[in-house]
Amino acid sequence: MKYKILTWGCQMNIHDSETIAGILQNMGYSPADTLKEADVIILNTCCVRENAERKVYGRIAQLKQFKLRNPNLILAVSGCMVQQPHVVEYISEKLPYVDILFGIKNVHKLPELIENARQAEFPVVEVMESSEIKENLPIERMDNSRAWVTITYGCNNFCSYCIVPYVRGREKSRLPEDIISEVEALAKEGFIEINLLGQNVNSYGKDLEKPVAFHELLRRVNDVEGIKRIRFLTSHPKDLSDELILTMKECEKVCEHIHLPVQAGSNRILSKMNRKYTREHYINLIKKLREAIPNIAISTDIIVGFPGETEEDFLDTLNLVKEVEFDLAYTFMYSKRKGTPAAEMPDQIDDDVKKDRLNRLMQVQDAITAKKNMELKGTVQEVLVEGISRGKIKKLSGRTRTNKVVNFDGGRDLIGKLVNVEITEPHTWSLLGRII
Ligand code: 5AD
Ligand code: SF4
């Protein structure tokens, strides 16, 4: 019996798919190369923007023919989308050939759900809200050198545009000892890079009976023998502490990169977004980070076209981008999410205005990204080799400590290893190099 998992969305979702795979493998399933040969297909979904949902619906429609051809095929939809009651209702009524709808907190029940679905006529739905953290679920990791480790589940911030707190529930931290023993086990298995995951890692541990700060956890991970690189994702500017900056500076394994979503450069919009910081606070954080860690790379997320965003507000964002000079920015058009406060706000922005602002923003940022990459020409970077590059000409591909993609010639035996690469030809989206 074979399975195929299709994943949309953030790193957290990609990691959740590793747990789904772990559970299926424990049941005796093995991975299928193609959708055609799969006996179980799971769509692990994202609902952060309408676009993501649209793609999933397109995929579900496409998979109908597979169901018709093979009635024994089990088709399941999981993840953030199914945590919205209107989606469950829609799929149950309009796409009844879907066999299972399950929330990620119910993933441990998958064997039972598959069994039930084989007998049921209608979709089996299991989206129970539970705040309990299940430890020791099997995880089938997709990489042999880099591992993702969840430190907090859910989010308490309720940014006014965001659906995540509604679909992933309240913030809940894992116990530090559980995290450390997972990292120690990973080190023993030969993993060298650890990526700590949470919606807002900076508020890690505040909800624990014995509170632990994120920077304290980071120091403990840094002490684990065998681990060579540590990254974490995502940071919230309102909670990023001076202690964390000092810890990043002092811990040699913590990489010189931070993802720090700013979302907007206008204080009026930041306040309407419920982000709880100002433009000035953000810029000051960047200054402190760069003072402590001069070569730090900074990436961000930006939304354009939030309700009520004027041209002047947008120019504030554009100016902030020019002032900060991010290494990389993920830019999005605001997307209305049912049930969030921003969806009810007046002055929703027209799509063509959003598109225009997005284009202008991307143009400015792309030039900055290219300029920053140019500065690396001739430098030697430590690269963790991830695999073979996607382009036409096959090269090895990996990342610098600052999270930049480098492509270079070399043997497959280097995959999973740290090598030194001289940057010969920087481009906007990747760097070409020569192994030394
Ligand atoms: N519309 C557009 N972008 C959004 N994001 C979150 N919610 C929305 C939305 N409704 C973006 C934010 C966040 C990233 C993961 O997705 O920038 O940081
Ligand atoms: Fe969404 Fe804000 Fe929570 Fe991030 S911090 S998941 S943007 S509510």
JSON list of N, CA and C in Angstrom, two decimals, residues 247-272:
[
{"chain": "A", "resi": 247, "resn": "THR", "atom": "N", "xyz": [22.10, 36.41, 22.74]},
{"chain": "A", "resi": 247, "resn": "THR", "atom": "CA", "xyz": [22.25, 34.96, 22.60]},
{"chain": "A", "resi": 247, "resn": "THR", "atom": "C", "xyz": [22.65, 34.59, 21.17]},
{"chain": "A", "resi": 248, "resn": "MET", "atom": "N", "xyz": [22.02, 35.27, 20.21]},
{"chain": "A", "resi": 248, "resn": "MET", "atom": "CA", "xyz": [22.37, 35.00, 18.80]},
{"chain": "A", "resi": 248, "resn": "MET", "atom": "C", "xyz": [23.83, 35.32, 18.55]},
{"chain": "A", "resi": 249, "resn": "LYS", "atom": "N", "xyz": [24.26, 36.42, 19.16]},
{"chain": "A", "resi": 249, "resn": "LYS", "atom": "CA", "xyz": [25.65, 36.86, 18.97]},
{"chain": "A", "resi": 249, "resn": "LYS", "atom": "C", "xyz": [26.61, 35.86, 19.63]},
{"chain": "A", "resi": 250, "resn": "GLU", "atom": "N", "xyz": [26.24, 35.39, 20.81]},
{"chain": "A", "resi": 250, "resn": "GLU", "atom": "CA", "xyz": [27.18, 34.56, 21.59]},
{"chain": "A", "resi": 250, "resn": "GLU", "atom": "C", "xyz": [27.18, 33.07, 21.21]},
{"chain": "A", "resi": 251, "resn": "CYS", "atom": "N", "xyz": [26.05, 32.59, 20.71]},
{"chain": "A", "resi": 251, "resn": "CYS", "atom": "CA", "xyz": [25.97, 31.15, 20.40]},
{"chain": "A", "resi": 251, "resn": "CYS", "atom": "C", "xyz": [26.48, 30.90, 18.99]},
{"chain": "A", "resi": 252, "resn": "GLU", "atom": "N", "xyz": [27.60, 30.20, 18.89]},
{"chain": "A", "resi": 252, "resn": "GLU", "atom": "CA", "xyz": [28.27, 30.06, 17.60]},
{"chain": "A", "resi": 252, "resn": "GLU", "atom": "C", "xyz": [27.46, 29.25, 16.59]},
{"chain": "A", "resi": 253, "resn": "LYS", "atom": "N", "xyz": [26.54, 28.40, 17.08]},
{"chain": "A", "resi": 253, "resn": "LYS", "atom": "CA", "xyz": [25.78, 27.57, 16.13]},
{"chain": "A", "resi": 253, "resn": "LYS", "atom": "C", "xyz": [24.56, 28.30, 15.57]},
{"chain": "A", "resi": 254, "resn": "VAL", "atom": "N", "xyz": [24.12, 29.35, 16.23]},
{"chain": "A", "resi": 254, "resn": "VAL", "atom": "CA", "xyz": [22.94, 30.07, 15.76]},
{"chain": "A", "resi": 254, "resn": "VAL", "atom": "C", "xyz": [23.32, 30.87, 14.52]},
{"chain": "A", "resi": 255, "resn": "CYS", "atom": "N", "xyz": [22.64, 30.61, 13.42]},
{"chain": "A", "resi": 255, "resn": "CYS", "atom": "CA", "xyz": [23.00, 31.21, 12.14]},
{"chain": "A", "resi": 255, "resn": "CYS", "atom": "C", "xyz": [22.73, 32.71, 12.10]},
{"chain": "A", "resi": 256, "resn": "GLU", "atom": "N", "xyz": [23.48, 33.38, 11.23]},
{"chain": "A", "resi": 256, "resn": "GLU", "atom": "CA", "xyz": [23.38, 34.84, 11.12]},
{"chain": "A", "resi": 256, "resn": "GLU", "atom": "C", "xyz": [22.22, 35.19, 10.17]},
{"chain": "A", "resi": 257, "resn": "HIS", "atom": "N", "xyz": [21.04, 34.85, 10.59]},
{"chain": "A", "resi": 257, "resn": "HIS", "atom": "CA", "xyz": [19.85, 35.14, 9.78]},
{"chain": "A", "resi": 257, "resn": "HIS", "atom": "C", "xyz": [18.64, 35.24, 10.69]},
{"chain": "A", "resi": 258, "resn": "ILE", "atom": "N", "xyz": [17.78, 36.20, 10.39]},
{"chain": "A", "resi": 258, "resn": "ILE", "atom": "CA", "xyz": [16.51, 36.26, 11.13]},
{"chain": "A", "resi": 258, "resn": "ILE", "atom": "C", "xyz": [15.39, 36.61, 10.16]},
{"chain": "A", "resi": 259, "resn": "HIS", "atom": "N", "xyz": [14.27, 35.92, 10.35]},
{"chain": "A", "resi": 259, "resn": "HIS", "atom": "CA", "xyz": [13.07, 36.26, 9.58]},
{"chain": "A", "resi": 259, "resn": "HIS", "atom": "C", "xyz": [12.17, 37.07, 10.52]},
{"chain": "A", "resi": 260, "resn": "LEU", "atom": "N", "xyz": [12.00, 38.33, 10.20]},
{"chain": "A", "resi": 260, "resn": "LEU", "atom": "CA", "xyz": [11.31, 39.25, 11.11]},
{"chain": "A", "resi": 260, "resn": "LEU", "atom": "C", "xyz": [10.23, 40.02, 10.33]},
{"chain": "A", "resi": 261, "resn": "PRO", "atom": "N", "xyz": [9.04, 39.44, 10.22]},
{"chain": "A", "resi": 261, "resn": "PRO", "atom": "CA", "xyz": [7.99, 40.07, 9.41]},
{"chain": "A", "resi": 261, "resn": "PRO", "atom": "C", "xyz": [7.63, 41.47, 9.92]},
{"chain": "A", "resi": 262, "resn": "VAL", "atom": "N", "xyz": [7.68, 42.45, 9.03]},
{"chain": "A", "resi": 262, "resn": "VAL", "atom": "CA", "xyz": [7.32, 43.82, 9.42]},
{"chain": "A", "resi": 262, "resn": "VAL", "atom": "C", "xyz": [5.87, 44.10, 9.05]},
{"chain": "A", "resi": 263, "resn": "GLN", "atom": "N", "xyz": [5.40, 43.50, 7.98]},
{"chain": "A", "resi": 263, "resn": "GLN", "atom": "CA", "xyz": [4.02, 43.59, 7.47]},
{"chain": "A", "resi": 263, "resn": "GLN", "atom": "C", "xyz": [3.66, 44.94, 6.85]},
{"chain": "A", "resi": 264, "resn": "ALA", "atom": "N", "xyz": [4.06, 46.06, 7.50]},
{"chain": "A", "resi": 264, "resn": "ALA", "atom": "CA", "xyz": [3.75, 47.38, 6.94]},
{"chain": "A", "resi": 264, "resn": "ALA", "atom": "C", "xyz": [4.69, 48.41, 7.53]},
{"chain": "A", "resi": 265, "resn": "GLY", "atom": "N", "xyz": [4.85, 49.53, 6.84]},
{"chain": "A", "resi": 265, "resn": "GLY", "atom": "CA", "xyz": [5.76, 50.56, 7.32]},
{"chain": "A", "resi": 265, "resn": "GLY", "atom": "C", "xyz": [5.04, 51.78, 7.87]},
{"chain": "A", "resi": 266, "resn": "SER", "atom": "N", "xyz": [3.71, 51.74, 7.85]},
{"chain": "A", "resi": 266, "resn": "SER", "atom": "CA", "xyz": [2.94, 52.88, 8.34]},
{"chain": "A", "resi": 266, "resn": "SER", "atom": "C", "xyz": [2.38, 52.57, 9.72]},
{"chain": "A", "resi": 267, "resn": "ASN", "atom": "N", "xyz": [2.62, 53.47, 10.66]},
{"chain": "A", "resi": 267, "resn": "ASN", "atom": "CA", "xyz": [2.14, 53.23, 12.04]},
{"chain": "A", "resi": 267, "resn": "ASN", "atom": "C", "xyz": [0.62, 53.10, 12.11]},
{"chain": "A", "resi": 268, "resn": "ARG", "atom": "N", "xyz": [-0.06, 53.87, 11.24]},
{"chain": "A", "resi": 268, "resn": "ARG", "atom": "CA", "xyz": [-1.52, 53.80, 11.23]},
{"chain": "A", "resi": 268, "resn": "ARG", "atom": "C", "xyz": [-1.98, 52.38, 10.84]},
{"chain": "A", "resi": 269, "resn": "ILE", "atom": "N", "xyz": [-1.34, 51.83, 9.82]},
{"chain": "A", "resi": 269, "resn": "ILE", "atom": "CA", "xyz": [-1.71, 50.49, 9.35]},
{"chain": "A", "resi": 269, "resn": "ILE", "atom": "C", "xyz": [-1.24, 49.42, 10.35]},
{"chain": "A", "resi": 270, "resn": "LEU", "atom": "N", "xyz": [-0.05, 49.59, 10.90]},
{"chain": "A", "resi": 270, "resn": "LEU", "atom": "CA", "xyz": [0.44, 48.62, 11.89]},
{"chain": "A", "resi": 270, "resn": "LEU", "atom": "C", "xyz": [-0.52, 48.51, 13.05]},
{"chain": "A", "resi": 271, "resn": "SER", "atom": "N", "xyz": [-1.07, 49.67, 13.44]},
{"chain": "A", "resi": 271, "resn": "SER", "atom": "CA", "xyz": [-2.01, 49.67, 14.56]},
{"chain": "A", "resi": 271, "resn": "SER", "atom": "C", "xyz": [-3.31, 48.97, 14.16]},
{"chain": "A", "resi": 272, "resn": "LYS", "atom": "N", "xyz": [-3.79, 49.25, 12.95]},
{"chain": "A", "resi": 272, "resn": "LYS", "atom": "CA", "xyz": [-5.02, 48.58, 12.49]},
{"chain": "A", "resi": 272, "resn": "LYS", "atom": "C", "xyz": [-4.80, 47.07, 12.29]}
]
